[in-house]
Backbone as a ProteinNet text record, in pm:
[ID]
protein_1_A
[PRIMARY]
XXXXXXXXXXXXXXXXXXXXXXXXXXXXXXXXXXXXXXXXXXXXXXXXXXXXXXXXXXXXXXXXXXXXXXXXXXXXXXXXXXXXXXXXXXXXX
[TERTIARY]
1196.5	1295.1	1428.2	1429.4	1565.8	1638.2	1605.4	1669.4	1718.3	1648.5	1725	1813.7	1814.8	1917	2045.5	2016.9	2138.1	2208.1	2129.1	2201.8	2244.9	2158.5	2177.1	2246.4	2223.8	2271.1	2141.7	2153.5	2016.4	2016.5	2116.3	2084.4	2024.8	2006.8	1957.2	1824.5	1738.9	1572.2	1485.4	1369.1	1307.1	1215.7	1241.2	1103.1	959.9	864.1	761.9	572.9	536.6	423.7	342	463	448.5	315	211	109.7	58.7	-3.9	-45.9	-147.8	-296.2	-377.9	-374.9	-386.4	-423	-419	-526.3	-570.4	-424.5	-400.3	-297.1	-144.6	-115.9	-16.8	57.8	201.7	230.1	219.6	210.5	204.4	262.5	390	475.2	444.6	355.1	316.6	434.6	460.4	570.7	681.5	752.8	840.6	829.2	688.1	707.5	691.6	692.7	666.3	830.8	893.3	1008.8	1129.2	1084.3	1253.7	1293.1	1196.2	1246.2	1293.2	1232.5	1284.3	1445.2	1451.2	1573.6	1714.6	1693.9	1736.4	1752.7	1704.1	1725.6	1770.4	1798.6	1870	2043.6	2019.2	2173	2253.6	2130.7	2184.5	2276.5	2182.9	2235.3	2292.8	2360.8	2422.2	2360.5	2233.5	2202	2124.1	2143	2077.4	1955.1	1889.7	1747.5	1725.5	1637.9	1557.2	1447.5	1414.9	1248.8	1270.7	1105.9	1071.9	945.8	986.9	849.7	847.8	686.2	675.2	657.6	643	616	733.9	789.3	886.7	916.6	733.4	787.6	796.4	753.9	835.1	982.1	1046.2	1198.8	1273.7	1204.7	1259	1242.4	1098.4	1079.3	1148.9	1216.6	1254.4	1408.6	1470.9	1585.1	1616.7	1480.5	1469.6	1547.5	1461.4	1544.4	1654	1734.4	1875.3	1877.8	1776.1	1781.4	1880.2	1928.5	2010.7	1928.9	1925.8	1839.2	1926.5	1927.8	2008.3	2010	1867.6	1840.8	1688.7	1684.4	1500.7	1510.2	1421	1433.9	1265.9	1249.8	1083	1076.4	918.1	896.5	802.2	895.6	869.9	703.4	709.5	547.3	475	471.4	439.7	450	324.8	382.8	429.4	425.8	498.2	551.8	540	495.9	675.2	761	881.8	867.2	985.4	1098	1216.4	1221.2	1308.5	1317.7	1458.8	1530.2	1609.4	1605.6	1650	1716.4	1796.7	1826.3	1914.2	1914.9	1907.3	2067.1	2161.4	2305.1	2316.3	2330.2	2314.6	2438.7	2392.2	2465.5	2627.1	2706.6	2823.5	2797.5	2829.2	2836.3	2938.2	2892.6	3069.6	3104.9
2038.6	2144.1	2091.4	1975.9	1972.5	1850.5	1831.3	1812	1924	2060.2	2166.7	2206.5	2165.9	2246.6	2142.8	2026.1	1986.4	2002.2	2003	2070.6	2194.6	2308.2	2403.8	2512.3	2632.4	2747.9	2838.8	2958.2	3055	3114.7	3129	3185	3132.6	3048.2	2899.7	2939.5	2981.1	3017.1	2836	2860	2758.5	2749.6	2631.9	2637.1	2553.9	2619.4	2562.1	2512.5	2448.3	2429.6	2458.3	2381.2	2442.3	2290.4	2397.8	2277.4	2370.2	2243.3	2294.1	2194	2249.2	2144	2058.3	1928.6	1841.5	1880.7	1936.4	1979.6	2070.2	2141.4	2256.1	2151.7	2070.6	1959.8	1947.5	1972.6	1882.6	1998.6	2146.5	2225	2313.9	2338.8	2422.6	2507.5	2498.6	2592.9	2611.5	2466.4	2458.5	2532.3	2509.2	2585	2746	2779.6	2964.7	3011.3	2923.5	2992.8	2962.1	2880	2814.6	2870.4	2875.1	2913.7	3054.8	3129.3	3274.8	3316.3	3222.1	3214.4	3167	3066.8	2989.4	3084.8	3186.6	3223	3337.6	3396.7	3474.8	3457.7	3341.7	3268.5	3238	3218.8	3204.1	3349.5	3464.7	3576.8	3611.8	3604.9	3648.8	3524.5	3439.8	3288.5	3257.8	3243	3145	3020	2917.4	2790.1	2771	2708.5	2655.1	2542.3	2521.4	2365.7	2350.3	2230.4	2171.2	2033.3	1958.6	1858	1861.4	1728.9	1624.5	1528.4	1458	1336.7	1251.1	1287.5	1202.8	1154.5	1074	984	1019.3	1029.2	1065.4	1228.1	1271.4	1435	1444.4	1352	1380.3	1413.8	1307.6	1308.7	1465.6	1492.5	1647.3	1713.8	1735.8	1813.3	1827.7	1714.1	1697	1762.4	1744.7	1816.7	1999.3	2043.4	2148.9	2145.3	2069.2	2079.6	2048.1	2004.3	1941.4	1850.7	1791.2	1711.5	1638.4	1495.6	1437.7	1443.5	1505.1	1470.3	1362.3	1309.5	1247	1193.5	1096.4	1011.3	947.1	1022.4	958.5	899.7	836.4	798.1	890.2	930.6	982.7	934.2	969.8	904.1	879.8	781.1	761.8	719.2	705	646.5	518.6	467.5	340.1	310.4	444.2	417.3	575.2	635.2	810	839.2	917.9	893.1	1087.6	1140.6	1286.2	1254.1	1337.2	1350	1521.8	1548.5	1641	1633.9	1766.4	1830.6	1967	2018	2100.8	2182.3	2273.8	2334.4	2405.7	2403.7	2518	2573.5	2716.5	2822.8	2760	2819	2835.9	2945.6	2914.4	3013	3091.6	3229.8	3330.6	3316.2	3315.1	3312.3	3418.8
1607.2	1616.4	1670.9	1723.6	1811.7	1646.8	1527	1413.1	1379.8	1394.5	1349.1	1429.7	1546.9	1593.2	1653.2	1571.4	1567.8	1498.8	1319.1	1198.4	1160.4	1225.9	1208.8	1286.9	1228	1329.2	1318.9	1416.5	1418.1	1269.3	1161.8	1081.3	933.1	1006	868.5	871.3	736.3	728.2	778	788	808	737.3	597.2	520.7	585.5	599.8	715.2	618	610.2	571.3	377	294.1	168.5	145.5	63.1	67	-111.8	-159	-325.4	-317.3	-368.4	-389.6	-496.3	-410.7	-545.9	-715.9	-764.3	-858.2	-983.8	-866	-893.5	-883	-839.1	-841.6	-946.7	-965.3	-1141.3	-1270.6	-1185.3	-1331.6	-1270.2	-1176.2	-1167.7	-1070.1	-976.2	-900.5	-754.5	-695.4	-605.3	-658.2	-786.4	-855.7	-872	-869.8	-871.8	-742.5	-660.2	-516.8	-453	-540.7	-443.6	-473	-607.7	-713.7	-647	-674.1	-615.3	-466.3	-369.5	-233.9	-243.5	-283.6	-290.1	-397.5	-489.3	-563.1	-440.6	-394.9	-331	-205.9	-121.1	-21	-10.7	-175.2	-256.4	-268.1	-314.6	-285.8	-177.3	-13.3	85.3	139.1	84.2	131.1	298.5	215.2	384.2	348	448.5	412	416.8	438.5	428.3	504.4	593.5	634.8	642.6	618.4	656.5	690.6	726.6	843.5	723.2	719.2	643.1	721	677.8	770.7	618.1	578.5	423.4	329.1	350.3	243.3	98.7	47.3	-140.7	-98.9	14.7	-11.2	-42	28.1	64	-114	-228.2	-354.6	-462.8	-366.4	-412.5	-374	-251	-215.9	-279	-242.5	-299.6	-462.6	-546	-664.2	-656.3	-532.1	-526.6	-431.6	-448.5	-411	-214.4	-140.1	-40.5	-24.3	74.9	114.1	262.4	251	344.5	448.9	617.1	652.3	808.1	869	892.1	911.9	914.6	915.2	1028.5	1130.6	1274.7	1277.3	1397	1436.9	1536.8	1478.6	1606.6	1708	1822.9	1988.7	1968.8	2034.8	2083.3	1983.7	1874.5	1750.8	1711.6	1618.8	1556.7	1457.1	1364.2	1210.6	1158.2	1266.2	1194.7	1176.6	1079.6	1056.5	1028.4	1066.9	1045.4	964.6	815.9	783.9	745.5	859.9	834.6	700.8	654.1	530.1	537	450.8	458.5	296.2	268.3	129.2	158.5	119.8	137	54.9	94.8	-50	-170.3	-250.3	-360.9	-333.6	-327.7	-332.5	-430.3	-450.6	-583.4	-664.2	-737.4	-857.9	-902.5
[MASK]
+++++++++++++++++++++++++++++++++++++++++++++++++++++++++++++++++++++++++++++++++++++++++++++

């Protein structure tokens, strides 16, 4: 939390724990759960963040319009890595 609240403000949503099994992987399922959150974020222009510990997440995420905005270690660890992210609405046209 203290990545978010260096990047952020209180009104930034927090995307928290998106998980798809295996199986279900690779056929659009992240996409119908995501698109409509995010489409509707753009609505009320507010941003978005999340916290991965996983590396090939960061390229997914970025898919939907993430922006990496830092990869720290975390304390006490010997390899375990945080990358903050964060999504900025879409302006309306």
């Amino acid at each position: 939390m203290k990545l978010k609240k260096k990047y952020t403000n209180h009104e930034c949503w927090y995307l928290y724990n998106v998980t798809v099994k295996p199986e279900y992987q690779h056929k659009g399922m992240s996409s119908a759960l995501l698109k409509p959150m995010f489409e509707y974020l753009d609505r009320i222009g507010q941003d978005c963040y999340l916290e991965t510990h996983k590396e090939e997440n960061v390229k997914i995420y970025e898919h939907y319009g993430f922006e990496l905005l830092e990869k720290s270690k975390v304390p006490h660890t010997k390899d375990i890595y945080l990358y903050g992210m964060i999504r900025r609405h879409k302006e309306k046209e």
